[in-house]
Amino acid sequence: MFKKVLILSFLLSALFAQSPDELFKTAQASLDAGKVSKAEEEFNLALQADPTYAPAYLGLAHVSMRKGDLKKAGESLKEAIEADPENKAFREEFETMNELNTLMSKGIRSMKNGDADNAFESFRVAFEKFPNYPESVFNMGLTHFRKKEFTEAVDYFNKTLTINPEHKTASAAIKNVAKNFFNKGNQSYKRGDLEGALTSYDEVLKVDNTFYQAYYQIGVIQSKMGDKELAVTSYGEALKVNPKFYKGYFALGLAKNGMNDTQGAISALESAVDIYPGYDKAYGAMGDIYINAKNYEKAKQVLNTSITVNPNYAKGYANLGIIHVEEKNWEDAVSSLQMAVALNEQDAMSFFRLASAHNSTGNCEEAKNAARNSTEIKNRFGGAWFELGIAEWCSGRGNKTGAINAFEKARGDRTWRTMAEYEIDKVKNPQKYEN
């Protein structure tokens, strides 16, 4: 504790050992470099060293000017005049501020009256005479913004930030312009105008190259157009701006998987769930990859996680059902697939697999119910009709006519034609297949 007090005392003594002139020069250098808040602190340090040091008050006036606060600038100039009444330059600067106030008031009045041209001219003259006052430039941008001349508006908003890099309203205005282009791109995307959407998203990035959602949407479109490599690059740009954008990692994983980069896909999806451990879709996507690779143990691990973080995640149960069917674990298959169809009543493939699982355990009635649900959703899918035929026949204990009708409909799907014809023959000529 004693050591900390000594260090603090040393720093304070070193600070006050500097003359007001030295502190002023440091503050002025900060202001010239655009470090407005830092300059303000340093001018105040000069005044702490000498409360009568008039140039520091002038410096604070210039800081307030950069911040767009004319009232505070005027107050600081008054302090400078009181500290050094003989300095005519301080008085002259104070008097010229009245002219700036007049020009700005005139411009704002014209803007309110809808006279954009006269408003712009007042702000232009103000900027010409007072180049360190950001509000004149900002308001020139605002006149263009209200006329929906967004490109011109952004130019002036950026000039505002050159005068005062800490100008929050100018930064927000630039982001608003970017949002306008982004919303326009989204509308084009929803209409199916992908080229128009890309053009708008490019405009977003010209205005604000930190708008990571635009990079992401460009990647989505590039992926949809079949260019996975470009999509990967765009998703990467989005993630450079926002490394915590878990949806970007998810999309990156899907794109890399589309390029057969399995390891890259898994790595991206793992990054997504590292950021957002409750991201069920990312676990589901990993499950798809592991199922395709027939790595069922890994698939079960991530899919069980998916339904743990979201017990209503239908795809997680559906994919677990696929694995259990492949492994012929019929009871587990039935359990998982029943959950899948309970959560998603339009999942024709899960109803089909559920029918298959029931048929495999000899539960013909439940198989019929599941198969019929599948055919109602996807009428031309031969697999569902095939399973219905198996359930109707029920190993010779069921409805022969119903079974043949179902198999005939299965024949309409070329994928299932050969199997359906074989079953039709079995139903019509059972003696051929007796042991």
CSV table of C-alpha atoms in Angstrom, one decimal:
chain,number,residue,atom,x,y,z
A,1,MET,CA,0.0,0.0,0.0
A,2,PHE,CA,2.8,2.4,0.9
A,3,LYS,CA,4.6,1.6,-2.4
A,4,LYS,CA,1.4,2.5,-4.3
A,5,VAL,CA,1.1,5.8,-2.5
A,6,LEU,CA,4.7,6.6,-3.4
A,7,ILE,CA,4.2,5.8,-7.1
A,8,LEU,CA,1.0,7.9,-7.2
A,9,SER,CA,2.8,10.8,-5.5
A,10,PHE,CA,5.7,10.5,-8.0
A,11,LEU,CA,3.3,10.6,-11.0
A,12,LEU,CA,1.4,13.6,-9.7
A,13,SER,CA,4.6,15.5,-8.9
A,14,ALA,CA,5.9,14.6,-12.5
A,15,LEU,CA,2.7,15.9,-13.9
A,16,PHE,CA,2.7,19.2,-12.1
A,17,ALA,CA,6.4,19.6,-12.8
A,18,GLN,CA,5.4,20.3,-16.4
A,19,SER,CA,4.7,23.9,-17.2
A,20,PRO,CA,1.3,25.1,-18.5
A,21,ASP,CA,3.0,25.9,-21.9
A,22,GLU,CA,4.2,22.3,-22.2
A,23,LEU,CA,0.8,20.9,-21.2
A,24,PHE,CA,-0.8,23.3,-23.7
A,25,LYS,CA,1.4,22.1,-26.6
A,26,THR,CA,0.6,18.5,-25.8
A,27,ALA,CA,-3.1,19.2,-25.8
A,28,GLN,CA,-2.9,21.2,-29.0
A,29,ALA,CA,-1.1,18.3,-30.7
A,30,SER,CA,-3.9,15.9,-29.5
A,31,LEU,CA,-6.5,18.3,-30.9
A,32,ASP,CA,-4.7,18.6,-34.3
A,33,ALA,CA,-4.6,14.8,-34.4
A,34,GLY,CA,-8.4,14.6,-34.0
A,35,LYS,CA,-8.2,13.2,-30.4
A,36,VAL,CA,-10.8,15.6,-29.1
A,37,SER,CA,-11.6,14.1,-25.7
A,38,LYS,CA,-7.9,13.6,-25.0
A,39,ALA,CA,-7.2,17.2,-25.9
A,40,GLU,CA,-9.9,18.4,-23.5
A,41,GLU,CA,-8.4,16.4,-20.6
A,42,GLU,CA,-5.0,17.9,-21.4
A,43,PHE,CA,-6.2,21.5,-21.6
A,44,ASN,CA,-7.8,21.0,-18.2
A,45,LEU,CA,-4.5,19.7,-16.9
A,46,ALA,CA,-2.8,22.9,-18.0
A,47,LEU,CA,-5.5,24.9,-16.1
A,48,GLN,CA,-4.9,22.7,-13.0
A,49,ALA,CA,-1.3,23.7,-13.2
A,50,ASP,CA,-2.2,27.4,-13.7
A,51,PRO,CA,-5.9,28.4,-13.4
A,52,THR,CA,-5.1,31.8,-15.0
A,53,TYR,CA,-3.5,30.4,-18.1
A,54,ALA,CA,-5.7,32.0,-20.9
A,55,PRO,CA,-4.5,29.9,-23.9
A,56,ALA,CA,-5.9,26.7,-22.2
A,57,TYR,CA,-9.3,28.3,-22.1
A,58,LEU,CA,-9.0,29.1,-25.8
A,59,GLY,CA,-8.0,25.5,-26.4
A,60,LEU,CA,-11.1,24.4,-24.5
A,61,ALA,CA,-13.2,26.7,-26.7
A,62,HIS,CA,-11.7,25.0,-29.8
A,63,VAL,CA,-12.5,21.6,-28.3
A,64,SER,CA,-16.1,22.6,-27.8
A,65,MET,CA,-16.2,24.0,-31.3
A,66,ARG,CA,-15.1,20.6,-32.6
A,67,LYS,CA,-17.8,19.0,-30.5
A,68,GLY,CA,-20.4,21.3,-32.0
A,69,ASP,CA,-21.2,22.9,-28.7
A,70,LEU,CA,-21.2,26.7,-29.4
A,71,LYS,CA,-22.6,27.6,-26.0
A,72,LYS,CA,-19.7,25.9,-24.2
A,73,ALA,CA,-17.2,27.3,-26.7
A,74,GLY,CA,-18.5,30.8,-25.9
A,75,GLU,CA,-18.2,30.2,-22.1
A,76,SER,CA,-14.6,29.1,-22.5
A,77,LEU,CA,-13.8,32.2,-24.6
A,78,LYS,CA,-15.2,34.4,-21.9
A,79,GLU,CA,-13.0,32.7,-19.4
A,80,ALA,CA,-10.0,33.3,-21.7
A,81,ILE,CA,-10.9,37.0,-22.0
A,82,GLU,CA,-11.3,37.3,-18.2
A,83,ALA,CA,-7.9,35.7,-17.8
A,84,ASP,CA,-6.2,37.9,-20.3
A,85,PRO,CA,-8.4,41.1,-20.9
A,86,GLU,CA,-5.7,42.7,-23.1
A,87,ASN,CA,-5.7,40.0,-25.7
A,88,LYS,CA,-7.7,41.4,-28.7
A,89,ALA,CA,-7.6,38.0,-30.5
A,90,PHE,CA,-9.8,36.4,-27.8
A,91,ARG,CA,-12.4,39.1,-28.2
A,92,GLU,CA,-12.4,39.0,-32.0
A,93,GLU,CA,-12.9,35.2,-31.9
A,94,PHE,CA,-15.8,35.6,-29.5
A,95,GLU,CA,-17.4,38.2,-31.8
A,96,THR,CA,-17.0,36.0,-34.9
A,97,MET,CA,-18.9,33.2,-33.1
A,98,ASN,CA,-22.0,35.3,-33.3
A,99,GLU,CA,-21.8,35.1,-37.1
A,100,LEU,CA,-21.6,31.3,-36.9
A,101,ASN,CA,-24.6,31.2,-34.7
A,102,THR,CA,-26.5,33.4,-37.2
A,103,LEU,CA,-25.6,31.2,-40.2
A,104,MET,CA,-26.5,28.0,-38.4
A,105,SER,CA,-29.8,29.4,-37.1
A,106,LYS,CA,-30.7,30.6,-40.7
A,107,GLY,CA,-29.8,27.2,-42.1
A,108,ILE,CA,-31.8,25.2,-39.6
A,109,ARG,CA,-34.8,27.6,-40.1
A,110,SER,CA,-34.6,27.0,-43.8
A,111,MET,CA,-34.4,23.3,-43.3
A,112,LYS,CA,-37.5,23.3,-41.1
A,113,ASN,CA,-39.4,25.3,-43.8
A,114,GLY,CA,-38.5,22.7,-46.4
A,115,ASP,CA,-36.1,25.0,-48.3
A,116,ALA,CA,-33.2,22.6,-48.7
A,117,ASP,CA,-31.2,24.7,-51.1
A,118,ASN,CA,-31.0,27.8,-48.9
A,119,ALA,CA,-30.3,25.6,-45.9
A,120,PHE,CA,-27.4,24.0,-47.7
A,121,GLU,CA,-26.0,27.4,-48.7
A,122,SER,CA,-26.1,28.7,-45.1
A,123,PHE,CA,-24.3,25.6,-43.9
A,124,ARG,CA,-21.8,25.8,-46.7
A,125,VAL,CA,-20.9,29.4,-45.9
A,126,ALA,CA,-20.6,28.5,-42.2
A,127,PHE,CA,-18.2,25.7,-43.0
A,128,GLU,CA,-16.2,27.9,-45.3
A,129,LYS,CA,-15.7,30.5,-42.6
A,130,PHE,CA,-15.5,28.0,-39.7
A,131,PRO,CA,-13.8,24.9,-41.0
A,132,ASN,CA,-13.4,23.4,-37.5
A,133,TYR,CA,-17.1,23.4,-36.7
A,134,PRO,CA,-18.5,20.0,-37.6
A,135,GLU,CA,-22.3,20.7,-37.4
A,136,SER,CA,-22.3,22.8,-40.6
A,137,VAL,CA,-20.8,19.9,-42.5
A,138,PHE,CA,-23.2,17.4,-40.8
A,139,ASN,CA,-26.2,19.5,-41.7
A,140,MET,CA,-25.1,19.7,-45.3
A,141,GLY,CA,-25.1,15.9,-45.3
A,142,LEU,CA,-28.5,16.0,-43.6
A,143,THR,CA,-30.0,18.1,-46.5
A,144,HIS,CA,-28.9,15.4,-48.9
A,145,PHE,CA,-30.2,12.7,-46.7
A,146,ARG,CA,-33.6,14.2,-46.6
A,147,LYS,CA,-33.6,14.4,-50.4
A,148,LYS,CA,-32.6,10.7,-50.4
A,149,GLU,CA,-29.3,11.6,-52.0
A,150,PHE,CA,-27.6,9.0,-49.9
A,151,THR,CA,-24.2,8.9,-51.5
A,152,GLU,CA,-23.7,12.6,-51.2
A,153,ALA,CA,-25.0,12.6,-47.7
A,154,VAL,CA,-22.4,10.0,-46.7
A,155,ASP,CA,-19.6,12.1,-48.1
A,156,TYR,CA,-20.5,15.0,-45.8
A,157,PHE,CA,-21.0,12.7,-42.8
A,158,ASN,CA,-17.5,11.3,-43.4
A,159,LYS,CA,-16.2,14.9,-43.6
A,160,THR,CA,-17.9,15.6,-40.3
A,161,LEU,CA,-15.9,12.7,-38.8
A,162,THR,CA,-12.7,14.1,-40.2
A,163,ILE,CA,-13.3,17.2,-38.1
A,164,ASN,CA,-14.5,15.3,-35.1
A,165,PRO,CA,-13.9,11.5,-35.2
A,166,GLU,CA,-16.0,11.3,-32.0
A,167,HIS,CA,-19.1,12.7,-33.7
A,168,LYS,CA,-21.6,10.0,-32.7
A,169,THR,CA,-24.5,11.5,-34.7
A,170,ALA,CA,-22.5,11.4,-37.9
A,171,SER,CA,-21.5,7.8,-37.3
A,172,ALA,CA,-25.1,6.9,-36.6
A,173,ALA,CA,-26.2,8.7,-39.8
A,174,ILE,CA,-23.8,6.7,-41.9
A,175,LYS,CA,-25.1,3.5,-40.4
A,176,ASN,CA,-28.7,4.7,-41.2
A,177,VAL,CA,-27.7,5.1,-44.8
A,178,ALA,CA,-26.2,1.7,-44.8
A,179,LYS,CA,-29.3,0.2,-43.3
A,180,ASN,CA,-31.4,1.8,-46.0
A,181,PHE,CA,-29.3,0.1,-48.7
A,182,PHE,CA,-29.4,-3.1,-46.6
A,183,ASN,CA,-33.2,-3.1,-46.3
A,184,LYS,CA,-33.4,-2.4,-50.1
A,185,GLY,CA,-31.2,-5.5,-50.6
A,186,ASN,CA,-33.4,-7.6,-48.3
A,187,GLN,CA,-36.5,-6.6,-50.3
A,188,SER,CA,-34.9,-7.5,-53.6
A,189,TYR,CA,-33.8,-10.9,-52.1
A,190,LYS,CA,-37.3,-11.7,-50.9
A,191,ARG,CA,-38.6,-10.9,-54.5
A,192,GLY,CA,-36.0,-13.3,-55.9
A,193,ASP,CA,-34.0,-10.5,-57.5
A,194,LEU,CA,-30.6,-11.8,-56.4
A,195,GLU,CA,-28.6,-9.5,-58.7
A,196,GLY,CA,-30.5,-6.5,-57.4
A,197,ALA,CA,-29.9,-7.7,-53.8
A,198,LEU,CA,-26.1,-8.1,-54.5
A,199,THR,CA,-26.0,-4.5,-55.9
A,200,SER,CA,-27.7,-3.1,-52.8
A,201,TYR,CA,-25.4,-5.1,-50.4
A,202,ASP,CA,-22.4,-3.8,-52.3
A,203,GLU,CA,-23.7,-0.2,-51.7
A,204,VAL,CA,-24.0,-1.0,-48.0
A,205,LEU,CA,-20.3,-1.9,-47.9
A,206,LYS,CA,-19.3,1.2,-49.8
A,207,VAL,CA,-21.0,3.3,-47.1
A,208,ASP,CA,-19.9,1.2,-44.1
A,209,ASN,CA,-17.4,-1.6,-44.6
A,210,THR,CA,-18.0,-2.8,-41.0
A,211,PHE,CA,-21.6,-3.8,-41.8
A,212,TYR,CA,-21.0,-7.5,-41.4
A,213,GLN,CA,-24.6,-8.5,-42.1
A,214,ALA,CA,-24.1,-7.4,-45.7
A,215,TYR,CA,-21.1,-9.6,-46.2
A,216,TYR,CA,-23.2,-12.5,-44.7
A,217,GLN,CA,-26.1,-11.9,-47.1
A,218,ILE,CA,-23.8,-11.7,-50.1
A,219,GLY,CA,-22.4,-15.1,-49.0
A,220,VAL,CA,-25.9,-16.5,-48.7
A,221,ILE,CA,-26.7,-15.4,-52.3
A,222,GLN,CA,-23.3,-16.7,-53.6
A,223,SER,CA,-24.0,-20.0,-52.0
A,224,LYS,CA,-27.5,-20.1,-53.5
A,225,MET,CA,-26.0,-19.4,-56.9
A,226,GLY,CA,-23.6,-22.3,-56.5
A,227,ASP,CA,-20.4,-20.5,-55.9
A,228,LYS,CA,-19.4,-21.9,-52.5
A,229,GLU,CA,-15.8,-20.6,-52.7
A,230,LEU,CA,-17.0,-17.0,-53.0
A,231,ALA,CA,-19.5,-17.6,-50.3
A,232,VAL,CA,-16.8,-18.9,-47.9
A,233,THR,CA,-14.8,-15.7,-48.6
A,234,SER,CA,-17.8,-13.5,-47.9
A,235,TYR,CA,-18.6,-15.3,-44.6
A,236,GLY,CA,-15.0,-14.9,-43.7
A,237,GLU,CA,-15.2,-11.1,-44.2
A,238,ALA,CA,-18.3,-11.0,-42.0
A,239,LEU,CA,-16.5,-12.9,-39.3
A,240,LYS,CA,-13.4,-10.6,-39.5
A,241,VAL,CA,-15.7,-7.7,-38.5
A,242,ASN,CA,-17.7,-9.7,-35.9
A,243,PRO,CA,-15.8,-12.8,-34.7
A,244,LYS,CA,-18.8,-13.6,-32.4
A,245,PHE,CA,-21.3,-13.9,-35.3
A,246,TYR,CA,-22.3,-17.5,-34.7
A,247,LYS,CA,-24.7,-17.5,-37.7
A,248,GLY,CA,-21.7,-16.7,-39.9
A,249,TYR,CA,-19.9,-19.7,-38.6
A,250,PHE,CA,-23.0,-21.9,-39.2
A,251,ALA,CA,-23.3,-20.6,-42.8
A,252,LEU,CA,-19.5,-21.1,-43.3
A,253,GLY,CA,-19.8,-24.7,-42.1
A,254,LEU,CA,-22.6,-25.4,-44.6
A,255,ALA,CA,-20.7,-23.8,-47.5
A,256,LYS,CA,-17.5,-25.8,-46.6
A,257,ASN,CA,-19.5,-29.0,-46.4
A,258,GLY,CA,-20.9,-28.2,-49.9
A,259,MET,CA,-17.2,-28.1,-51.1
A,260,ASN,CA,-16.6,-31.5,-49.5
A,261,ASP,CA,-14.4,-29.9,-46.9
A,262,THR,CA,-15.7,-32.0,-44.0
A,263,GLN,CA,-13.1,-31.0,-41.5
A,264,GLY,CA,-13.4,-27.3,-42.3
A,265,ALA,CA,-17.2,-27.6,-42.0
A,266,ILE,CA,-17.0,-29.3,-38.6
A,267,SER,CA,-14.5,-26.8,-37.4
A,268,ALA,CA,-16.8,-23.9,-38.4
A,269,LEU,CA,-19.9,-25.5,-36.8
A,270,GLU,CA,-17.9,-26.1,-33.6
A,271,SER,CA,-17.0,-22.4,-33.5
A,272,ALA,CA,-20.7,-21.6,-33.8
A,273,VAL,CA,-21.6,-23.7,-30.8
A,274,ASP,CA,-18.6,-22.5,-28.8
A,275,ILE,CA,-20.0,-19.0,-29.2
A,276,TYR,CA,-23.6,-20.0,-28.7
A,277,PRO,CA,-23.9,-23.4,-26.9
A,278,GLY,CA,-27.6,-23.5,-27.4
A,279,TYR,CA,-27.4,-23.4,-31.2
A,280,ASP,CA,-29.4,-26.6,-32.0
A,281,LYS,CA,-29.2,-26.1,-35.8
A,282,ALA,CA,-25.4,-26.2,-35.7
A,283,TYR,CA,-25.4,-29.5,-33.8
A,284,GLY,CA,-28.0,-30.8,-36.3
A,285,ALA,CA,-25.7,-29.8,-39.2
A,286,MET,CA,-22.8,-31.7,-37.6
A,287,GLY,CA,-25.2,-34.6,-37.2
A,288,ASP,CA,-25.9,-34.5,-41.0
A,289,ILE,CA,-22.2,-34.6,-41.7
A,290,TYR,CA,-21.4,-37.5,-39.4
A,291,ILE,CA,-24.4,-39.5,-40.7
A,292,ASN,CA,-23.2,-39.1,-44.3
A,293,ALA,CA,-19.8,-40.3,-43.1
A,294,LYS,CA,-21.5,-43.2,-41.3
A,295,ASN,CA,-19.9,-42.1,-38.1
A,296,TYR,CA,-23.0,-42.9,-36.1
A,297,GLU,CA,-21.5,-42.6,-32.6
A,298,LYS,CA,-20.3,-39.0,-33.3
A,299,ALA,CA,-23.7,-38.2,-34.9
A,300,LYS,CA,-25.6,-39.5,-31.9
A,301,GLN,CA,-23.4,-37.5,-29.6
A,302,VAL,CA,-24.1,-34.1,-31.3
A,303,LEU,CA,-27.8,-34.9,-32.0
A,304,ASN,CA,-28.4,-35.8,-28.4
A,305,THR,CA,-26.8,-32.4,-27.5
A,306,SER,CA,-29.1,-30.7,-30.0
A,307,ILE,CA,-32.3,-32.1,-28.3
A,308,THR,CA,-30.8,-31.4,-24.9
A,309,VAL,CA,-30.4,-27.7,-25.6
A,310,ASN,CA,-33.7,-27.6,-27.4
A,311,PRO,CA,-36.1,-30.4,-26.5
A,312,ASN,CA,-38.4,-29.2,-29.3
A,313,TYR,CA,-35.8,-29.5,-32.1
A,314,ALA,CA,-37.7,-31.9,-34.4
A,315,LYS,CA,-34.8,-32.5,-36.8
A,316,GLY,CA,-32.6,-33.7,-33.9
A,317,TYR,CA,-35.1,-36.5,-33.2
A,318,ALA,CA,-35.6,-37.2,-36.9
A,319,ASN,CA,-31.9,-37.7,-37.5
A,320,LEU,CA,-31.6,-39.9,-34.4
A,321,GLY,CA,-34.4,-41.9,-35.9
A,322,ILE,CA,-32.4,-42.3,-39.2
A,323,ILE,CA,-29.4,-43.7,-37.2
A,324,HIS,CA,-31.5,-46.1,-35.2
A,325,VAL,CA,-33.2,-47.4,-38.4
A,326,GLU,CA,-29.7,-47.9,-40.0
A,327,GLU,CA,-28.6,-49.8,-36.9
A,328,LYS,CA,-31.9,-51.7,-36.8
A,329,ASN,CA,-32.6,-50.5,-33.2
A,330,TRP,CA,-36.3,-50.5,-33.9
A,331,GLU,CA,-37.5,-49.5,-30.4
A,332,ASP,CA,-35.2,-46.5,-30.3
A,333,ALA,CA,-36.1,-45.7,-33.8
A,334,VAL,CA,-39.8,-45.6,-33.0
A,335,SER,CA,-39.2,-43.5,-29.9
A,336,SER,CA,-37.2,-40.9,-31.7
A,337,LEU,CA,-39.4,-40.8,-34.8
A,338,GLN,CA,-42.6,-40.4,-32.8
A,339,MET,CA,-41.0,-37.3,-31.2
A,340,ALA,CA,-40.0,-36.0,-34.6
A,341,VAL,CA,-43.5,-36.2,-36.1
A,342,ALA,CA,-45.1,-34.9,-32.9
A,343,LEU,CA,-43.0,-31.8,-33.2
A,344,ASN,CA,-43.3,-31.5,-37.0
A,345,GLU,CA,-46.5,-33.0,-38.4
A,346,GLN,CA,-45.4,-32.2,-42.0
A,347,ASP,CA,-42.3,-34.4,-41.9
A,348,ALA,CA,-43.2,-37.0,-44.5
A,349,MET,CA,-39.9,-38.8,-44.3
A,350,SER,CA,-40.0,-39.3,-40.6
A,351,PHE,CA,-43.6,-40.7,-40.9
A,352,PHE,CA,-42.2,-43.0,-43.6
A,353,ARG,CA,-39.3,-44.2,-41.4
A,354,LEU,CA,-41.7,-44.6,-38.5
A,355,ALA,CA,-43.9,-46.9,-40.6
A,356,SER,CA,-40.8,-48.9,-41.6
A,357,ALA,CA,-39.8,-49.3,-38.0
A,358,HIS,CA,-43.3,-50.4,-37.0
A,359,ASN,CA,-43.4,-52.8,-39.9
A,360,SER,CA,-40.0,-54.2,-38.7
A,361,THR,CA,-41.5,-55.0,-35.3
A,362,GLY,CA,-44.7,-56.4,-36.7
A,363,ASN,CA,-46.9,-53.5,-35.4
A,364,CYS,CA,-49.0,-53.3,-38.6
A,365,GLU,CA,-51.7,-50.9,-37.3
A,366,GLU,CA,-49.2,-48.3,-36.2
A,367,ALA,CA,-47.3,-48.8,-39.4
A,368,LYS,CA,-50.5,-48.1,-41.4
A,369,ASN,CA,-51.2,-44.9,-39.5
A,370,ALA,CA,-47.6,-43.6,-40.0
A,371,ALA,CA,-47.5,-44.6,-43.7
A,372,ARG,CA,-50.9,-43.0,-44.4
A,373,ASN,CA,-49.7,-39.7,-42.8
A,374,SER,CA,-46.6,-39.8,-45.1
A,375,THR,CA,-48.7,-40.4,-48.2
A,376,GLU,CA,-51.1,-37.5,-47.3
A,377,ILE,CA,-48.1,-35.1,-47.0
A,378,LYS,CA,-46.1,-36.5,-50.0
A,379,ASN,CA,-48.6,-38.3,-52.3
A,380,ARG,CA,-46.1,-39.3,-55.0
A,381,PHE,CA,-43.4,-40.7,-52.7
A,382,GLY,CA,-43.3,-44.4,-53.4
A,383,GLY,CA,-41.6,-45.3,-50.1
A,384,ALA,CA,-44.6,-44.3,-48.1
A,385,TRP,CA,-47.0,-46.3,-50.3
A,386,PHE,CA,-44.6,-49.3,-50.2
A,387,GLU,CA,-44.6,-49.3,-46.3
A,388,LEU,CA,-48.4,-48.9,-46.4
A,389,GLY,CA,-48.6,-52.0,-48.6
A,390,ILE,CA,-46.3,-54.0,-46.2
A,391,ALA,CA,-48.6,-52.9,-43.3
A,392,GLU,CA,-51.8,-53.7,-45.2
A,393,TRP,CA,-50.6,-57.2,-46.1
A,394,CYS,CA,-49.1,-57.7,-42.6
A,395,SER,CA,-47.2,-60.9,-43.5
A,396,GLY,CA,-50.3,-62.5,-45.0
A,397,ARG,CA,-52.6,-61.7,-42.1
A,398,GLY,CA,-54.0,-58.5,-43.5
A,399,ASN,CA,-55.9,-56.9,-46.4
A,400,LYS,CA,-54.7,-58.3,-49.8
A,401,THR,CA,-56.6,-55.8,-51.9
A,402,GLY,CA,-55.4,-52.9,-49.8
A,403,ALA,CA,-51.9,-54.1,-50.0
A,404,ILE,CA,-51.9,-54.5,-53.8
A,405,ASN,CA,-53.5,-51.0,-54.2
A,406,ALA,CA,-50.7,-49.5,-52.1
A,407,PHE,CA,-48.0,-51.3,-54.0
A,408,GLU,CA,-49.5,-50.3,-57.3
A,409,LYS,CA,-49.2,-46.6,-56.2
A,410,ALA,CA,-45.6,-47.3,-55.1
A,411,ARG,CA,-44.9,-48.6,-58.6
A,412,GLY,CA,-45.5,-45.0,-59.9
A,413,ASP,CA,-42.2,-44.0,-58.2
A,414,ARG,CA,-39.4,-45.4,-60.4
A,415,THR,CA,-37.1,-45.7,-57.3
A,416,TRP,CA,-39.5,-48.1,-55.7
A,417,ARG,CA,-40.9,-49.8,-58.8
A,418,THR,CA,-38.8,-53.0,-58.6
A,419,MET,CA,-39.4,-53.6,-54.9
A,420,ALA,CA,-43.2,-52.8,-55.3
A,421,GLU,CA,-43.5,-55.3,-58.2
A,422,TYR,CA,-41.8,-58.0,-56.2
A,423,GLU,CA,-44.2,-57.5,-53.2
A,424,ILE,CA,-47.2,-57.5,-55.6
A,425,ASP,CA,-46.1,-60.9,-56.9
A,426,LYS,CA,-45.6,-62.1,-53.3
A,427,VAL,CA,-49.2,-61.1,-52.4
A,428,LYS,CA,-50.7,-62.5,-55.5
A,429,ASN,CA,-48.7,-65.7,-55.5
A,430,PRO,CA,-47.8,-66.5,-51.9
A,431,GLN,CA,-47.2,-70.2,-52.7
A,432,LYS,CA,-44.1,-69.2,-54.8
A,433,TYR,CA,-42.5,-67.7,-51.6
A,434,GLU,CA,-43.3,-70.4,-49.1
A,435,ASN,CA,-40.4,-72.2,-47.6
